[in-house]
Amino acid sequence: MATRTWDAGMNGRFSDRAEHLRRLRRLGTIARLMDTAIRIPGTGIRFGADSVFGLIPVVGDAGGALVGLYIVNEARRLGLPPAKLVQMLGNIAADTVLGSVPVAGDVFDLFFKSHRRNLQLILDHFGIHPDELRQR
């Protein structure tokens, strides 16, 4: 496997590592808010705005999908290859379609974290450990 570089596929844009980390931190914050912002006390279960929005029929799942599409667009702008973008879109589609099923979809949303999965795909592509996104 080839070594990833920060400016690979960037056409000279955003070649500064600090700018990349800033953008990735923003995506990390969005993914955390959407998927794991709140922990249920006494359990290891975490949920976020996506699970709460999912309680609102149709509109809630569509809102979560729009946020997911924003993350995919940022990944595209950062230079992720089309195959990974398709995988990210598949995660969003699964979350939207399966999450829209009444009751069972709400339970599904608690355990399938599409935004966190997509963030991990981005981080893996660039060879970044999630700890690097923490502010120092």
JSON list of C-alpha atoms in Angstrom, two decimals:
[
{"chain": "A", "resi": 1, "resn": "MET", "atom": "CA", "xyz": [0.00, 0.00, 0.00]},
{"chain": "A", "resi": 2, "resn": "ALA", "atom": "CA", "xyz": [1.33, 3.39, -0.92]},
{"chain": "A", "resi": 3, "resn": "THR", "atom": "CA", "xyz": [2.14, 5.92, 1.74]},
{"chain": "A", "resi": 4, "resn": "ARG", "atom": "CA", "xyz": [-0.51, 8.60, 2.03]},
{"chain": "A", "resi": 5, "resn": "THR", "atom": "CA", "xyz": [0.55, 12.20, 1.77]},
{"chain": "A", "resi": 6, "resn": "TRP", "atom": "CA", "xyz": [-1.37, 15.22, 2.88]},
{"chain": "A", "resi": 7, "resn": "ASP", "atom": "CA", "xyz": [-1.39, 16.81, -0.53]},
{"chain": "A", "resi": 8, "resn": "ALA", "atom": "CA", "xyz": [-2.13, 13.67, -2.56]},
{"chain": "A", "resi": 9, "resn": "GLY", "atom": "CA", "xyz": [-4.97, 14.39, -4.92]},
{"chain": "A", "resi": 10, "resn": "MET", "atom": "CA", "xyz": [-5.30, 17.93, -3.70]},
{"chain": "A", "resi": 11, "resn": "ASN", "atom": "CA", "xyz": [-4.09, 19.83, -6.75]},
{"chain": "A", "resi": 12, "resn": "GLY", "atom": "CA", "xyz": [-2.07, 22.03, -4.44]},
{"chain": "A", "resi": 13, "resn": "ARG", "atom": "CA", "xyz": [-5.09, 22.95, -2.27]},
{"chain": "A", "resi": 14, "resn": "PHE", "atom": "CA", "xyz": [-5.02, 22.60, 1.50]},
{"chain": "A", "resi": 15, "resn": "SER", "atom": "CA", "xyz": [-1.47, 21.23, 1.51]},
{"chain": "A", "resi": 16, "resn": "ASP", "atom": "CA", "xyz": [-0.86, 22.64, 4.97]},
{"chain": "A", "resi": 17, "resn": "ARG", "atom": "CA", "xyz": [-1.09, 19.97, 7.69]},
{"chain": "A", "resi": 18, "resn": "ALA", "atom": "CA", "xyz": [-2.58, 22.41, 10.20]},
{"chain": "A", "resi": 19, "resn": "GLU", "atom": "CA", "xyz": [-5.42, 23.21, 7.79]},
{"chain": "A", "resi": 20, "resn": "HIS", "atom": "CA", "xyz": [-6.11, 19.49, 7.31]},
{"chain": "A", "resi": 21, "resn": "LEU", "atom": "CA", "xyz": [-6.21, 18.89, 11.03]},
{"chain": "A", "resi": 22, "resn": "ARG", "atom": "CA", "xyz": [-8.54, 21.86, 11.50]},
{"chain": "A", "resi": 23, "resn": "ARG", "atom": "CA", "xyz": [-10.95, 20.47, 8.91]},
{"chain": "A", "resi": 24, "resn": "LEU", "atom": "CA", "xyz": [-10.71, 16.95, 10.32]},
{"chain": "A", "resi": 25, "resn": "ARG", "atom": "CA", "xyz": [-11.33, 18.24, 13.84]},
{"chain": "A", "resi": 26, "resn": "ARG", "atom": "CA", "xyz": [-14.48, 19.95, 12.59]},
{"chain": "A", "resi": 27, "resn": "LEU", "atom": "CA", "xyz": [-15.65, 16.71, 10.99]},
{"chain": "A", "resi": 28, "resn": "GLY", "atom": "CA", "xyz": [-14.80, 14.84, 14.21]},
{"chain": "A", "resi": 29, "resn": "THR", "atom": "CA", "xyz": [-16.90, 17.27, 16.23]},
{"chain": "A", "resi": 30, "resn": "ILE", "atom": "CA", "xyz": [-19.84, 16.88, 13.86]},
{"chain": "A", "resi": 31, "resn": "ALA", "atom": "CA", "xyz": [-19.58, 13.07, 13.93]},
{"chain": "A", "resi": 32, "resn": "ARG", "atom": "CA", "xyz": [-19.40, 13.06, 17.74]},
{"chain": "A", "resi": 33, "resn": "LEU", "atom": "CA", "xyz": [-22.44, 15.35, 18.07]},
{"chain": "A", "resi": 34, "resn": "MET", "atom": "CA", "xyz": [-24.43, 13.27, 15.61]},
{"chain": "A", "resi": 35, "resn": "ASP", "atom": "CA", "xyz": [-23.52, 9.82, 16.96]},
{"chain": "A", "resi": 36, "resn": "THR", "atom": "CA", "xyz": [-22.01, 9.76, 20.45]},
{"chain": "A", "resi": 37, "resn": "ALA", "atom": "CA", "xyz": [-22.55, 13.07, 22.29]},
{"chain": "A", "resi": 38, "resn": "ILE", "atom": "CA", "xyz": [-24.64, 11.66, 25.14]},
{"chain": "A", "resi": 39, "resn": "ARG", "atom": "CA", "xyz": [-23.93, 8.60, 27.28]},
{"chain": "A", "resi": 40, "resn": "ILE", "atom": "CA", "xyz": [-26.70, 6.73, 29.05]},
{"chain": "A", "resi": 41, "resn": "PRO", "atom": "CA", "xyz": [-25.52, 6.55, 32.69]},
{"chain": "A", "resi": 42, "resn": "GLY", "atom": "CA", "xyz": [-24.57, 3.09, 33.90]},
{"chain": "A", "resi": 43, "resn": "THR", "atom": "CA", "xyz": [-24.24, 1.71, 30.39]},
{"chain": "A", "resi": 44, "resn": "GLY", "atom": "CA", "xyz": [-21.74, 1.93, 27.58]},
{"chain": "A", "resi": 45, "resn": "ILE", "atom": "CA", "xyz": [-24.45, 3.10, 25.21]},
{"chain": "A", "resi": 46, "resn": "ARG", "atom": "CA", "xyz": [-23.89, 6.48, 23.59]},
{"chain": "A", "resi": 47, "resn": "PHE", "atom": "CA", "xyz": [-26.16, 8.34, 21.20]},
{"chain": "A", "resi": 48, "resn": "GLY", "atom": "CA", "xyz": [-26.33, 11.72, 19.56]},
{"chain": "A", "resi": 49, "resn": "ALA", "atom": "CA", "xyz": [-28.48, 14.05, 17.56]},
{"chain": "A", "resi": 50, "resn": "ASP", "atom": "CA", "xyz": [-28.95, 11.49, 14.77]},
{"chain": "A", "resi": 51, "resn": "SER", "atom": "CA", "xyz": [-30.77, 9.15, 17.17]},
{"chain": "A", "resi": 52, "resn": "VAL", "atom": "CA", "xyz": [-32.89, 11.98, 18.56]},
{"chain": "A", "resi": 53, "resn": "PHE", "atom": "CA", "xyz": [-33.72, 13.36, 15.10]},
{"chain": "A", "resi": 54, "resn": "GLY", "atom": "CA", "xyz": [-34.60, 9.83, 14.01]},
{"chain": "A", "resi": 55, "resn": "LEU", "atom": "CA", "xyz": [-37.57, 9.90, 16.37]},
{"chain": "A", "resi": 56, "resn": "ILE", "atom": "CA", "xyz": [-39.21, 12.42, 14.04]},
{"chain": "A", "resi": 57, "resn": "PRO", "atom": "CA", "xyz": [-40.67, 10.45, 11.11]},
{"chain": "A", "resi": 58, "resn": "VAL", "atom": "CA", "xyz": [-39.10, 11.09, 7.68]},
{"chain": "A", "resi": 59, "resn": "VAL", "atom": "CA", "xyz": [-37.73, 14.56, 8.45]},
{"chain": "A", "resi": 60, "resn": "GLY", "atom": "CA", "xyz": [-35.38, 13.37, 11.20]},
{"chain": "A", "resi": 61, "resn": "ASP", "atom": "CA", "xyz": [-33.69, 10.69, 9.12]},
{"chain": "A", "resi": 62, "resn": "ALA", "atom": "CA", "xyz": [-33.43, 13.05, 6.16]},
{"chain": "A", "resi": 63, "resn": "GLY", "atom": "CA", "xyz": [-31.73, 15.63, 8.39]},
{"chain": "A", "resi": 64, "resn": "GLY", "atom": "CA", "xyz": [-29.19, 13.07, 9.55]},
{"chain": "A", "resi": 65, "resn": "ALA", "atom": "CA", "xyz": [-28.56, 12.11, 5.93]},
{"chain": "A", "resi": 66, "resn": "LEU", "atom": "CA", "xyz": [-27.91, 15.74, 4.98]},
{"chain": "A", "resi": 67, "resn": "VAL", "atom": "CA", "xyz": [-25.30, 16.05, 7.72]},
{"chain": "A", "resi": 68, "resn": "GLY", "atom": "CA", "xyz": [-23.76, 12.80, 6.48]},
{"chain": "A", "resi": 69, "resn": "LEU", "atom": "CA", "xyz": [-23.64, 14.16, 2.94]},
{"chain": "A", "resi": 70, "resn": "TYR", "atom": "CA", "xyz": [-21.79, 17.22, 4.23]},
{"chain": "A", "resi": 71, "resn": "ILE", "atom": "CA", "xyz": [-19.13, 14.91, 5.71]},
{"chain": "A", "resi": 72, "resn": "VAL", "atom": "CA", "xyz": [-18.89, 13.02, 2.39]},
{"chain": "A", "resi": 73, "resn": "ASN", "atom": "CA", "xyz": [-18.50, 16.29, 0.50]},
{"chain": "A", "resi": 74, "resn": "GLU", "atom": "CA", "xyz": [-15.70, 17.39, 2.83]},
{"chain": "A", "resi": 75, "resn": "ALA", "atom": "CA", "xyz": [-14.03, 14.01, 2.30]},
{"chain": "A", "resi": 76, "resn": "ARG", "atom": "CA", "xyz": [-14.27, 14.55, -1.45]},
{"chain": "A", "resi": 77, "resn": "ARG", "atom": "CA", "xyz": [-12.71, 17.98, -1.10]},
{"chain": "A", "resi": 78, "resn": "LEU", "atom": "CA", "xyz": [-9.91, 16.49, 1.01]},
{"chain": "A", "resi": 79, "resn": "GLY", "atom": "CA", "xyz": [-9.12, 14.07, -1.82]},
{"chain": "A", "resi": 80, "resn": "LEU", "atom": "CA", "xyz": [-10.56, 10.70, -0.81]},
{"chain": "A", "resi": 81, "resn": "PRO", "atom": "CA", "xyz": [-10.80, 8.27, -3.73]},
{"chain": "A", "resi": 82, "resn": "PRO", "atom": "CA", "xyz": [-14.20, 7.51, -5.29]},
{"chain": "A", "resi": 83, "resn": "ALA", "atom": "CA", "xyz": [-14.30, 3.97, -3.88]},
{"chain": "A", "resi": 84, "resn": "LYS", "atom": "CA", "xyz": [-14.14, 5.28, -0.31]},
{"chain": "A", "resi": 85, "resn": "LEU", "atom": "CA", "xyz": [-16.72, 7.95, -1.07]},
{"chain": "A", "resi": 86, "resn": "VAL", "atom": "CA", "xyz": [-19.09, 5.24, -2.33]},
{"chain": "A", "resi": 87, "resn": "GLN", "atom": "CA", "xyz": [-18.50, 3.27, 0.88]},
{"chain": "A", "resi": 88, "resn": "MET", "atom": "CA", "xyz": [-19.31, 6.39, 2.89]},
{"chain": "A", "resi": 89, "resn": "LEU", "atom": "CA", "xyz": [-22.50, 6.93, 0.88]},
{"chain": "A", "resi": 90, "resn": "GLY", "atom": "CA", "xyz": [-23.44, 3.30, 1.58]},
{"chain": "A", "resi": 91, "resn": "ASN", "atom": "CA", "xyz": [-23.09, 3.94, 5.33]},
{"chain": "A", "resi": 92, "resn": "ILE", "atom": "CA", "xyz": [-25.37, 6.97, 5.05]},
{"chain": "A", "resi": 93, "resn": "ALA", "atom": "CA", "xyz": [-27.89, 5.06, 2.93]},
{"chain": "A", "resi": 94, "resn": "ALA", "atom": "CA", "xyz": [-28.00, 2.17, 5.43]},
{"chain": "A", "resi": 95, "resn": "ASP", "atom": "CA", "xyz": [-28.45, 4.58, 8.33]},
{"chain": "A", "resi": 96, "resn": "THR", "atom": "CA", "xyz": [-31.19, 6.50, 6.53]},
{"chain": "A", "resi": 97, "resn": "VAL", "atom": "CA", "xyz": [-33.15, 3.53, 5.16]},
{"chain": "A", "resi": 98, "resn": "LEU", "atom": "CA", "xyz": [-32.87, 1.20, 8.14]},
{"chain": "A", "resi": 99, "resn": "GLY", "atom": "CA", "xyz": [-33.18, 4.05, 10.61]},
{"chain": "A", "resi": 100, "resn": "SER", "atom": "CA", "xyz": [-36.50, 5.10, 9.09]},
{"chain": "A", "resi": 101, "resn": "VAL", "atom": "CA", "xyz": [-38.21, 1.85, 10.14]},
{"chain": "A", "resi": 102, "resn": "PRO", "atom": "CA", "xyz": [-40.49, 2.68, 13.08]},
{"chain": "A", "resi": 103, "resn": "VAL", "atom": "CA", "xyz": [-39.19, 1.58, 16.49]},
{"chain": "A", "resi": 104, "resn": "ALA", "atom": "CA", "xyz": [-36.64, -0.94, 15.13]},
{"chain": "A", "resi": 105, "resn": "GLY", "atom": "CA", "xyz": [-34.95, 1.90, 13.25]},
{"chain": "A", "resi": 106, "resn": "ASP", "atom": "CA", "xyz": [-34.61, 3.89, 16.45]},
{"chain": "A", "resi": 107, "resn": "VAL", "atom": "CA", "xyz": [-32.85, 0.96, 18.09]},
{"chain": "A", "resi": 108, "resn": "PHE", "atom": "CA", "xyz": [-30.70, 0.56, 14.97]},
{"chain": "A", "resi": 109, "resn": "ASP", "atom": "CA", "xyz": [-29.66, 4.22, 15.22]},
{"chain": "A", "resi": 110, "resn": "LEU", "atom": "CA", "xyz": [-28.32, 3.60, 18.73]},
{"chain": "A", "resi": 111, "resn": "PHE", "atom": "CA", "xyz": [-25.81, 1.05, 17.46]},
{"chain": "A", "resi": 112, "resn": "PHE", "atom": "CA", "xyz": [-25.01, 1.96, 13.84]},
{"chain": "A", "resi": 113, "resn": "LYS", "atom": "CA", "xyz": [-22.92, 5.12, 13.90]},
{"chain": "A", "resi": 114, "resn": "SER", "atom": "CA", "xyz": [-22.61, 6.08, 10.23]},
{"chain": "A", "resi": 115, "resn": "HIS", "atom": "CA", "xyz": [-20.98, 9.45, 10.86]},
{"chain": "A", "resi": 116, "resn": "ARG", "atom": "CA", "xyz": [-18.30, 7.94, 13.11]},
{"chain": "A", "resi": 117, "resn": "ARG", "atom": "CA", "xyz": [-17.71, 5.15, 10.58]},
{"chain": "A", "resi": 118, "resn": "ASN", "atom": "CA", "xyz": [-17.28, 7.70, 7.81]},
{"chain": "A", "resi": 119, "resn": "LEU", "atom": "CA", "xyz": [-14.90, 9.79, 9.91]},
{"chain": "A", "resi": 120, "resn": "GLN", "atom": "CA", "xyz": [-12.84, 6.66, 10.57]},
{"chain": "A", "resi": 121, "resn": "LEU", "atom": "CA", "xyz": [-12.65, 5.98, 6.81]},
{"chain": "A", "resi": 122, "resn": "ILE", "atom": "CA", "xyz": [-11.24, 9.47, 6.32]},
{"chain": "A", "resi": 123, "resn": "LEU", "atom": "CA", "xyz": [-8.75, 9.11, 9.16]},
{"chain": "A", "resi": 124, "resn": "ASP", "atom": "CA", "xyz": [-7.63, 5.68, 7.92]},
{"chain": "A", "resi": 125, "resn": "HIS", "atom": "CA", "xyz": [-7.08, 7.06, 4.44]},
{"chain": "A", "resi": 126, "resn": "PHE", "atom": "CA", "xyz": [-4.71, 9.72, 5.74]},
{"chain": "A", "resi": 127, "resn": "GLY", "atom": "CA", "xyz": [-3.14, 7.45, 8.36]},
{"chain": "A", "resi": 128, "resn": "ILE", "atom": "CA", "xyz": [-4.27, 9.64, 11.26]},
{"chain": "A", "resi": 129, "resn": "HIS", "atom": "CA", "xyz": [-5.04, 8.29, 14.70]},
{"chain": "A", "resi": 130, "resn": "PRO", "atom": "CA", "xyz": [-8.19, 9.80, 16.28]},
{"chain": "A", "resi": 131, "resn": "ASP", "atom": "CA", "xyz": [-6.08, 11.08, 19.19]},
{"chain": "A", "resi": 132, "resn": "GLU", "atom": "CA", "xyz": [-4.35, 13.47, 16.77]},
{"chain": "A", "resi": 133, "resn": "LEU", "atom": "CA", "xyz": [-7.63, 15.34, 16.37]},
{"chain": "A", "resi": 134, "resn": "ARG", "atom": "CA", "xyz": [-7.67, 16.38, 20.01]},
{"chain": "A", "resi": 135, "resn": "GLN", "atom": "CA", "xyz": [-6.75, 19.99, 20.66]},
{"chain": "A", "resi": 136, "resn": "ARG", "atom": "CA", "xyz": [-3.36, 20.38, 22.30]}
]
